[in-house]
PDB file of C-alpha atoms in Angstrom:
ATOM      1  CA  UNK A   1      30.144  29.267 -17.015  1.00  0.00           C
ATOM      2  CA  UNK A   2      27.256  29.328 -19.236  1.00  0.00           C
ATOM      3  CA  UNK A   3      27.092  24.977 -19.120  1.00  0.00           C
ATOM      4  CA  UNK A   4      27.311  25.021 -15.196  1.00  0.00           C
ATOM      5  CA  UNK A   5      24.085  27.391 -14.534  1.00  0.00           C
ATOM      6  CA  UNK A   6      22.243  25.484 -16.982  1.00  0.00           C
ATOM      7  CA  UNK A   7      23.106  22.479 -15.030  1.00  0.00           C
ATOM      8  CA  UNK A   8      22.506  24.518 -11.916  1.00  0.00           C
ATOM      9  CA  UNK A   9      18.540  25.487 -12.956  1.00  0.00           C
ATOM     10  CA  UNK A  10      17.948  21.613 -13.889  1.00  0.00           C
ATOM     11  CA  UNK A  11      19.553  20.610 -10.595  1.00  0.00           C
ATOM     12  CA  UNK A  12      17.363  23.040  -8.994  1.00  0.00           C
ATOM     13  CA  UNK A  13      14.444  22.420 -10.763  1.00  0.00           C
ATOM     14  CA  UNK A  14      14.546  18.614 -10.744  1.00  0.00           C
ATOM     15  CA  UNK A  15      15.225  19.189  -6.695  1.00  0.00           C
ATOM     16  CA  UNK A  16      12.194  21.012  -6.559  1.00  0.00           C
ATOM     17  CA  UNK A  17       9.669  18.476  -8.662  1.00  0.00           C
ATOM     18  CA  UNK A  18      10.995  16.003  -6.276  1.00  0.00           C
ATOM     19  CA  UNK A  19      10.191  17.800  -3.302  1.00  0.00           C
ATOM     20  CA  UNK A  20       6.724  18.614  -4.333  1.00  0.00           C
ATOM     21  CA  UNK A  21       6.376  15.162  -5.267  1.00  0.00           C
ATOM     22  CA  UNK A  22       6.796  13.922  -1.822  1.00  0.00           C
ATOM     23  CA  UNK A  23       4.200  16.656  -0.702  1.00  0.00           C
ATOM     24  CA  UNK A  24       1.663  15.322  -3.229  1.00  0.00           C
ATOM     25  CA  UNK A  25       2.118  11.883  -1.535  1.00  0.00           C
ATOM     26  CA  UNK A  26       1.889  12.773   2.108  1.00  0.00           C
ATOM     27  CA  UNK A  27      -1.760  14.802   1.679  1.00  0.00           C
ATOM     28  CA  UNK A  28      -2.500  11.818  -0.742  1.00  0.00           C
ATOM     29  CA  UNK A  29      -1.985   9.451   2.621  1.00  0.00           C
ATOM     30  CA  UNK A  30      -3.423  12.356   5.221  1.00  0.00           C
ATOM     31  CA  UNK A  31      -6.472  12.874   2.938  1.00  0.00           C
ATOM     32  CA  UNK A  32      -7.583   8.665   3.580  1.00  0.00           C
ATOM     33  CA  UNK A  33      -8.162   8.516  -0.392  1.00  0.00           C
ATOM     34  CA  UNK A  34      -5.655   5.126  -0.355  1.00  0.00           C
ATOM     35  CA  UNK A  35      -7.044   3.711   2.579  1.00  0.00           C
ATOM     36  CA  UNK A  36      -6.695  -0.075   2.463  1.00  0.00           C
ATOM     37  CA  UNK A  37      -7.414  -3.083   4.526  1.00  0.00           C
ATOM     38  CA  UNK A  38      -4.866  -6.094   5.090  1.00  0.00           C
ATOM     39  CA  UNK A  39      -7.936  -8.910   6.165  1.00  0.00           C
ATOM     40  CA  UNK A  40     -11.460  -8.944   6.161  1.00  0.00           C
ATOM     41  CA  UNK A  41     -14.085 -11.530   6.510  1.00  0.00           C
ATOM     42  CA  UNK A  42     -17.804 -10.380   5.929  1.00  0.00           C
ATOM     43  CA  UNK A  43     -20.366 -10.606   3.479  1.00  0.00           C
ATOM     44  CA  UNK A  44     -20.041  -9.152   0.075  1.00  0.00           C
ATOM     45  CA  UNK A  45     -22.370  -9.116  -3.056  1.00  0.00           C
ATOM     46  CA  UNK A  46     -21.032 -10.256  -5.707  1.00  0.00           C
ATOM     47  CA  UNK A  47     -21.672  -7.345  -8.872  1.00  0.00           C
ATOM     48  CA  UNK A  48     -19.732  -8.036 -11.878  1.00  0.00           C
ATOM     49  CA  UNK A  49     -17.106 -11.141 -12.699  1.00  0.00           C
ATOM     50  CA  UNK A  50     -14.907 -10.450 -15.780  1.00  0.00           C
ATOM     51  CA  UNK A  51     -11.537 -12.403 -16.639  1.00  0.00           C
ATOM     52  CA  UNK A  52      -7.805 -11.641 -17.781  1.00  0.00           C
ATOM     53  CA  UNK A  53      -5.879 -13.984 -19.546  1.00  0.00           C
ATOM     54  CA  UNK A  54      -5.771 -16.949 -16.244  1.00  0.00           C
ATOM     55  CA  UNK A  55      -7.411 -14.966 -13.410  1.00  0.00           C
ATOM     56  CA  UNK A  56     -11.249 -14.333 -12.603  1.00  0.00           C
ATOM     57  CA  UNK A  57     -11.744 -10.551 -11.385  1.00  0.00           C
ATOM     58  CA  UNK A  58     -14.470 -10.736  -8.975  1.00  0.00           C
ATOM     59  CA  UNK A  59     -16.511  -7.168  -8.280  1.00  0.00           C
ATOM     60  CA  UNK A  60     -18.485  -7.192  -5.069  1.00  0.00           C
ATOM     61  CA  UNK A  61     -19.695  -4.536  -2.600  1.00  0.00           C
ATOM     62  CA  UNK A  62     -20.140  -4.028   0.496  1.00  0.00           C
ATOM     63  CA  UNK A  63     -21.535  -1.422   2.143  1.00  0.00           C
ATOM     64  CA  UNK A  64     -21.468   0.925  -0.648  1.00  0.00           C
ATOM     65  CA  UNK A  65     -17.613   0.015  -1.093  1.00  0.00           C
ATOM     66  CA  UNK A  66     -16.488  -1.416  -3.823  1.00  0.00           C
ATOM     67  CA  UNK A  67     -13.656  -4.872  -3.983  1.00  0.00           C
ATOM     68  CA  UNK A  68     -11.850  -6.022  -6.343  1.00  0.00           C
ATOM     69  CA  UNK A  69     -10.785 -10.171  -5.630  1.00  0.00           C
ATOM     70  CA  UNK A  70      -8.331 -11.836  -8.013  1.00  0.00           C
ATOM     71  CA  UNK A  71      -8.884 -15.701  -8.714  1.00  0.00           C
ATOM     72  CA  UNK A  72      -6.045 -17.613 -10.404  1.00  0.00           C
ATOM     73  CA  UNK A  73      -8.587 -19.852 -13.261  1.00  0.00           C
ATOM     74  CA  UNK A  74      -8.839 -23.519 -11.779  1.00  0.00           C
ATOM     75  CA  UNK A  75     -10.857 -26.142 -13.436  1.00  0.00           C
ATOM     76  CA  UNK A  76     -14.066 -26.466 -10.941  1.00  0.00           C
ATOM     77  CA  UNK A  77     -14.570 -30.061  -9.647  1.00  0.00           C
ATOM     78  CA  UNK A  78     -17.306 -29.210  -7.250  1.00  0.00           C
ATOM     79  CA  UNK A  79     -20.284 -27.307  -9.217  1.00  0.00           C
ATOM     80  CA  UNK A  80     -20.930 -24.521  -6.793  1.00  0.00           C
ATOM     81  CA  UNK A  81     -20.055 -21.303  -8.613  1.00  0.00           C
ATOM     82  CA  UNK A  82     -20.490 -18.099  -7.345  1.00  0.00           C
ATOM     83  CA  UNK A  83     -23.062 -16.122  -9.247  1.00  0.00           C
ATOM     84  CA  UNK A  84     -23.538 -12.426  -9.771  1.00  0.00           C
ATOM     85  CA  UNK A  85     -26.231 -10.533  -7.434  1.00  0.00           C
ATOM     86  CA  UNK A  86     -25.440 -12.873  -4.599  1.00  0.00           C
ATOM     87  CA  UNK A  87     -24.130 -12.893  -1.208  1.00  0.00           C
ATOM     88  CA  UNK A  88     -20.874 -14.504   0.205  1.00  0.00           C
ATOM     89  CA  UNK A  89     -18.860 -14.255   2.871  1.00  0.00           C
ATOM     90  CA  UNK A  90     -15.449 -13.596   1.638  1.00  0.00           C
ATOM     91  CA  UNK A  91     -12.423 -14.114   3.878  1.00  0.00           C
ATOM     92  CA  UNK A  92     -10.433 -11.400   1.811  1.00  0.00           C
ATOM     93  CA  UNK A  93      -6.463 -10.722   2.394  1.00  0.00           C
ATOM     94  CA  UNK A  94      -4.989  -7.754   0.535  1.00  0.00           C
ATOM     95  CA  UNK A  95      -2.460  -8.422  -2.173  1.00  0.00           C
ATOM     96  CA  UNK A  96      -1.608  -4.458  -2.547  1.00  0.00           C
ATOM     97  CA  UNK A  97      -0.744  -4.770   1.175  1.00  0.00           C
ATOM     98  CA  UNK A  98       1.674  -7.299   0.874  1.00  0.00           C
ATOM     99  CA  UNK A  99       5.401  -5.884   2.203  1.00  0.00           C
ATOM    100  CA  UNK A 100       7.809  -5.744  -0.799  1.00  0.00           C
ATOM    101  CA  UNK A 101      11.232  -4.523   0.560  1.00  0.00           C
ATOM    102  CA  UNK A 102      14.228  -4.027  -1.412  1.00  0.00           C
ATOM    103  CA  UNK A 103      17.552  -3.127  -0.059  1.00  0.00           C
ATOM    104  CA  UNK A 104      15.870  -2.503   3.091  1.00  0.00           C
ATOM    105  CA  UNK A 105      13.313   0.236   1.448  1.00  0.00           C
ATOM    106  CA  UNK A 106       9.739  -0.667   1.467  1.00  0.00           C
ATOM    107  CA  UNK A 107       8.631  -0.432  -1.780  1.00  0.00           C
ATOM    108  CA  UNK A 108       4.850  -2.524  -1.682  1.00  0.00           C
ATOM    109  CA  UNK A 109       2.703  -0.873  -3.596  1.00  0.00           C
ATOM    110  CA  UNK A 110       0.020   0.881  -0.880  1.00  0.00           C
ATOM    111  CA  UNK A 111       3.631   2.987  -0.220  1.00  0.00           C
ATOM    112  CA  UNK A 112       3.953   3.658  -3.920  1.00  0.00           C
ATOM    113  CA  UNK A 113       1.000   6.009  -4.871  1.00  0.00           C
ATOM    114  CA  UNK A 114       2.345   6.207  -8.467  1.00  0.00           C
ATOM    115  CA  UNK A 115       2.042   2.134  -9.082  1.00  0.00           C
ATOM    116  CA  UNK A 116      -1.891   1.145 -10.309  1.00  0.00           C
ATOM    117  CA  UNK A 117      -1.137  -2.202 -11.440  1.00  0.00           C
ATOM    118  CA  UNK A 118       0.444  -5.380 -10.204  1.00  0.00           C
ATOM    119  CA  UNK A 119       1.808  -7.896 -12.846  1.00  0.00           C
ATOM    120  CA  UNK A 120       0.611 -11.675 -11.820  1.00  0.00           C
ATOM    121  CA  UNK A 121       2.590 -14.397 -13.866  1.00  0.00           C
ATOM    122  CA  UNK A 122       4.774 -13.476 -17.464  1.00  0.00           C
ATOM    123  CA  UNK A 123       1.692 -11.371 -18.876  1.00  0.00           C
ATOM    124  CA  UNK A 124      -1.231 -10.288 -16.960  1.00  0.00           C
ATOM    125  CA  UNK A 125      -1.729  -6.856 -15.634  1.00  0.00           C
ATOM    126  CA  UNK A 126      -4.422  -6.131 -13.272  1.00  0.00           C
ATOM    127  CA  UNK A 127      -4.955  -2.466 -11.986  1.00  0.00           C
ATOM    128  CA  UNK A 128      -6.427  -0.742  -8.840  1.00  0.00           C
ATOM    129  CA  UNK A 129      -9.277   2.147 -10.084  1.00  0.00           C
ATOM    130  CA  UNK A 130      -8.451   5.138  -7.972  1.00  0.00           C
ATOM    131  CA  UNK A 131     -12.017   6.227  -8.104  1.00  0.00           C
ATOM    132  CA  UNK A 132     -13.780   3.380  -6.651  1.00  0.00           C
ATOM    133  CA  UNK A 133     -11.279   0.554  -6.046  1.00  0.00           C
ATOM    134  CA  UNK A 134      -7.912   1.059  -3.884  1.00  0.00           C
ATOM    135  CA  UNK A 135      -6.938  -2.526  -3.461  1.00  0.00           C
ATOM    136  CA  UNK A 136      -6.465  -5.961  -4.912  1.00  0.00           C
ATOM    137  CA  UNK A 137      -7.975  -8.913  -2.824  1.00  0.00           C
ATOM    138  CA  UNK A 138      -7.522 -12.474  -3.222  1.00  0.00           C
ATOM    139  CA  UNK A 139     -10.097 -14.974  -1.447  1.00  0.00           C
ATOM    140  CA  UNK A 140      -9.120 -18.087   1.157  1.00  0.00           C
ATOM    141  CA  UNK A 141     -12.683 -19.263   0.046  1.00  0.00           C
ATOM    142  CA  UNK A 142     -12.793 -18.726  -3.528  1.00  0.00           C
ATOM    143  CA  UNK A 143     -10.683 -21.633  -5.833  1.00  0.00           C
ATOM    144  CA  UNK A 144     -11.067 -20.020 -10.011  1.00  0.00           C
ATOM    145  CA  UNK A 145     -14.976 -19.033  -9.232  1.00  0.00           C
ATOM    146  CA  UNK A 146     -16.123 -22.128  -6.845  1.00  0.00           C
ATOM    147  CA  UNK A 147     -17.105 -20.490  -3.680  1.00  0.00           C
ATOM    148  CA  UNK A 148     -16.120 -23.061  -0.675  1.00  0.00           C
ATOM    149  CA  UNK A 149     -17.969 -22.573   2.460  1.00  0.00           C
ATOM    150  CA  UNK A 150     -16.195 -21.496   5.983  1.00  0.00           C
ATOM    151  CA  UNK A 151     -17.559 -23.598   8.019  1.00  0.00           C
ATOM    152  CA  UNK A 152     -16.886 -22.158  10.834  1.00  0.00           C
ATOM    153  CA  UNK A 153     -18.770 -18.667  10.297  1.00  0.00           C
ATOM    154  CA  UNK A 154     -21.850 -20.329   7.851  1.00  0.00           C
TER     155      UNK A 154
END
């Protein structure tokens, strides 16, 4: 008797976490603090680039919001690097968007509020930063740091 209401309370109890889990989540979404964009193309400074392992993290801003762009490291045949305190115009796609589904269940990332970091090849890690930066971008127009011109929009 005594084994089954202990079993009982941490049925209960682990019930309970997990219903007040999937509150914390909704107000998460209601509150637009994950808000995140699957394409844009506009004009970004570029702030800050910093690297990890193969891949370029590119830092820009635009309109007091902050981006994050991931560049796999290529070795630059054209010399036309981006530079820091410059502008570009970034065609951007979101790689936190992209639709992972397994066994039917949608498990991307933007619907898992508990993931922060994506895993890109065997051993890189790069992470979201809830305060400022709720995505992970990669760039049609970006090839390791060369910027290549749209010429469509420039």
């Amino acid at each position: 008797m005594k084994i089954y209401f202990r079993f009982t309370s941490i049925l209960i109890l682990v019930t309970f976490c997990y219903l007040a889990s999937c509150a914390q989540k909704v107000n998460i979404k209601k509150s637009g603090q994950l808000t995140t964009t699957a394409k844009l193309d506009s004009i970004f400074t570029v702030r800050k680039i910093d690297s990890i392992n193969n891949y370029y993290l590119i830092y820009a801003k635009r309109n007091n919001k902050w981006f994050k762009i991931v560049s796999k490291k290529e070795k630059n045949i054209r010399n036309n690097k981006i530079k820091i305190n410059t502008d570009y115009r970034f065609s951007l796609h979101s790689i936190w968007n992209e639709k992972v589904m397994i066994g039917g269940i949608n498990v991307s990332p933007s619907q898992t509020p508990y993931v922060t970091c994506l895993g890109f090849e065997e051993k890189t890690m790069i992470c979201i930063e809830r305060d400022s930066i709720n995505d992970l971008f990669s760039s049609k127009n970006l090839n390791g740091l060369n910027y290549i011109k749209n010429k469509e929009k420039e």
